Amino acid sequence: MTIAEIAAQREYHYGSMTIGECIAVAEEAGMTTGEVIITEACDVTGKTREEIAASMEEAFEHNLRAAEIGAEDGKSFLLGTVGQDLTKEGAPMIVEDPFVNKIVAYTLAAQVGNHSIGLRPCAGTGDSCPYTGFIKALKEDYQDADLTARIMAVILKIGGEFRIGKATTGCNMEGFGAGAAATAAAFVELAGGTPAQMEAAMVLALSPTVSVPCTPRVLVPGLCATHIGGGILIARLASQLAMYTSIPVNVPIDVMIAMAAQCHLASAKHIVPVTIEYMEPFFKHDDKVDAYISEEIKEEERSRQQELVRKAGEESRRLAEKANPITEPFGEAVVGGSSLGVGSPTNCARIAHFLAKGEVKKVKIELYSEMFARRAINVPGILMAAVEGHSTSNAEAYKNSLDVARKKGVEVEILEIPEHSVQRVTIEATEGNSMVESINSGGARLILKDAWPSVEKAWEIAKRLQIVIID
């Protein structure tokens, strides 16, 4: 069957398939994903492969010129001459792989060039940097025109989806997120990886970028470099993991992109204002522009910024005062993979176990929505603590806790509750029942909200067991 027929059979919208659908078609057709994307474009536009390739080459011309400027003599008001610094003879290596190092250098050079002649934006000008860096390095190191066309097609197909998903400010849908996802896919296409490996690489690359704000608002010197350059490095890591290890990845890329787009909106509303508050004192200013601003307004700005720096210093000092000494930095080991997802609810249940008396007959577990969704990892910990009082570090007990509860005839009830961050464990025992209600916190810690038969006794038990309660 042709790819159009495969798409029709799957009831895809041929001509506007998602990247996930392109991957699925490629897998069934035994083609690379880049080949499917180009074929779809040919069928929809009526253009030849050569014409499609020429159109993509033309789309990159301006941005490649910007990268050249950044590498040769360009200077940026935010990144200085980093493009020249990384591409000149004898320049330091970011990574030992010459090809990947070249991509990173040209990516940053493209951003420098962006501040000289601008860039043609995709989702934004941020993701145009890694796209351009990858293609410029590719053209220098590989002479295969068909391979170049397929990689361009993969990058631009993915970039096009991010372009629509980026509705407001946020690097998770631009230089960092889109750049990481698209170049991860490009690395797989380049290496001849499978469509399934490409999907896994994109998911792995996109994950750490979700909800990441702008740097912020592209006005703080230097910060953008680790966003766009980091996108390339994350992409390389993700592609290597996907192609050469047995790492499991079960999230479809279409789900991942859709989630990233929604988190992007939430980040702009809730996270970006915080970053702007803290970063505003470090924004780059233009005296010629500020000449139009009244002295009264500028003085208000200065006062606000000075107060922010003072407040931040106090907040940092509070963190330092409460931090563990370096001689005893860590809490007890937490099995199950997460101190938040497993450690804190396990410790809640452990306190409940020692508050109860006699043989445990029933454990009622009430978890807020996030922890309820993660019950596969936290319920074993809660049960080992509630039934037998085991600590978060007991891997054997964690592994066997459900079987132990069944053998002992312990009734288990698991409920989802609406209260944010609340985890509540109630134990019915032969000589005395107990209940502990707490707020989940990282590092296996918790905030004690309520306990029965005694909050004071719960505090004493936590202290004896060396469970950290946040006041």
mmCIF file of C-alpha atoms in Angstrom, residues 56-57 59-73 83-84 86-88 98-111 113 119 127-144 148-149 151-152 155 183 186-187 190 232:
data_model
loop_
_atom_site.group_PDB
_atom_site.id
_atom_site.type_symbol
_atom_site.label_atom_id
_atom_site.label_comp_id
_atom_site.label_asym_id
_atom_site.label_seq_id
_atom_site.Cartn_x
_atom_site.Cartn_y
_atom_site.Cartn_z
ATOM 1 C CA MET A 56 12.958 23.871 2.308
ATOM 2 C CA GLU A 57 16.454 24.983 1.285
ATOM 3 C CA ALA A 59 13.271 28.583 3.820
ATOM 4 C CA PHE A 60 16.603 28.094 5.626
ATOM 5 C CA GLU A 61 18.671 30.568 3.563
ATOM 6 C CA HIS A 62 18.182 33.646 5.735
ATOM 7 C CA ASN A 63 18.719 31.801 9.013
ATOM 8 C CA LEU A 64 21.861 30.100 7.744
ATOM 9 C CA ARG A 65 23.177 33.538 6.827
ATOM 10 C CA ALA A 66 22.427 34.733 10.370
ATOM 11 C CA ALA A 67 24.422 31.791 11.759
ATOM 12 C CA GLU A 68 27.345 32.713 9.500
ATOM 13 C CA ILE A 69 27.273 36.288 10.811
ATOM 14 C CA GLY A 70 27.183 35.029 14.388
ATOM 15 C CA ALA A 71 30.146 32.750 13.770
ATOM 16 C CA GLU A 72 32.238 35.278 11.846
ATOM 17 C CA ASP A 73 31.892 38.764 13.326
ATOM 18 C CA GLY A 83 29.293 32.405 18.262
ATOM 19 C CA GLN A 84 32.825 33.516 17.423
ATOM 20 C CA LEU A 86 32.924 28.657 19.919
ATOM 21 C CA THR A 87 33.756 28.498 16.205
ATOM 22 C CA LYS A 88 37.161 30.187 15.991
ATOM 23 C CA PRO A 98 32.847 17.146 16.801
ATOM 24 C CA PHE A 99 29.526 17.030 14.938
ATOM 25 C CA VAL A 100 27.379 17.664 18.033
ATOM 26 C CA ASN A 101 29.816 20.328 19.191
ATOM 27 C CA LYS A 102 29.469 22.064 15.835
ATOM 28 C CA ILE A 103 25.663 22.007 16.096
ATOM 29 C CA VAL A 104 25.780 23.641 19.539
ATOM 30 C CA ALA A 105 28.231 26.298 18.358
ATOM 31 C CA TYR A 106 26.196 27.141 15.257
ATOM 32 C CA THR A 107 22.976 27.172 17.278
ATOM 33 C CA LEU A 108 24.397 29.890 19.523
ATOM 34 C CA ALA A 109 25.886 31.652 16.514
ATOM 35 C CA ALA A 110 22.407 31.716 14.973
ATOM 36 C CA GLN A 111 21.073 33.502 18.049
ATOM 37 C CA GLY A 113 22.978 36.503 14.160
ATOM 38 C CA LEU A 119 15.740 35.131 12.126
ATOM 39 C CA ASP A 127 13.699 27.229 17.941
ATOM 40 C CA SER A 128 14.955 28.550 14.622
ATOM 41 C CA CYS A 129 18.401 28.577 16.283
ATOM 42 C CA PRO A 130 18.739 24.817 16.937
ATOM 43 C CA TYR A 131 17.101 24.022 13.601
ATOM 44 C CA THR A 132 19.627 26.258 11.849
ATOM 45 C CA GLY A 133 22.562 25.000 13.885
ATOM 46 C CA PHE A 134 21.702 21.408 13.019
ATOM 47 C CA ILE A 135 21.249 22.047 9.307
ATOM 48 C CA LYS A 136 24.397 24.176 9.004
ATOM 49 C CA ALA A 137 26.509 21.456 10.667
ATOM 50 C CA LEU A 138 24.795 18.783 8.588
ATOM 51 C CA LYS A 139 25.557 20.562 5.322
ATOM 52 C CA GLU A 140 29.224 20.871 6.272
ATOM 53 C CA ASP A 141 29.689 17.262 7.404
ATOM 54 C CA TYR A 142 27.331 15.331 5.081
ATOM 55 C CA GLN A 143 26.999 15.587 1.311
ATOM 56 C CA ASP A 144 23.858 13.469 0.880
ATOM 57 C CA THR A 148 19.495 16.540 4.197
ATOM 58 C CA ALA A 149 16.021 16.894 2.682
ATOM 59 C CA ILE A 151 16.076 15.789 8.040
ATOM 60 C CA MET A 152 14.818 19.221 7.031
ATOM 61 C CA ILE A 155 12.514 19.323 11.685
ATOM 62 C CA THR A 183 16.574 17.904 16.773
ATOM 63 C CA ALA A 186 16.703 14.749 13.395
ATOM 64 C CA PHE A 187 19.445 12.787 15.170
ATOM 65 C CA LEU A 190 20.372 10.934 10.529
ATOM 66 C CA ILE A 232 20.656 20.251 21.371
#
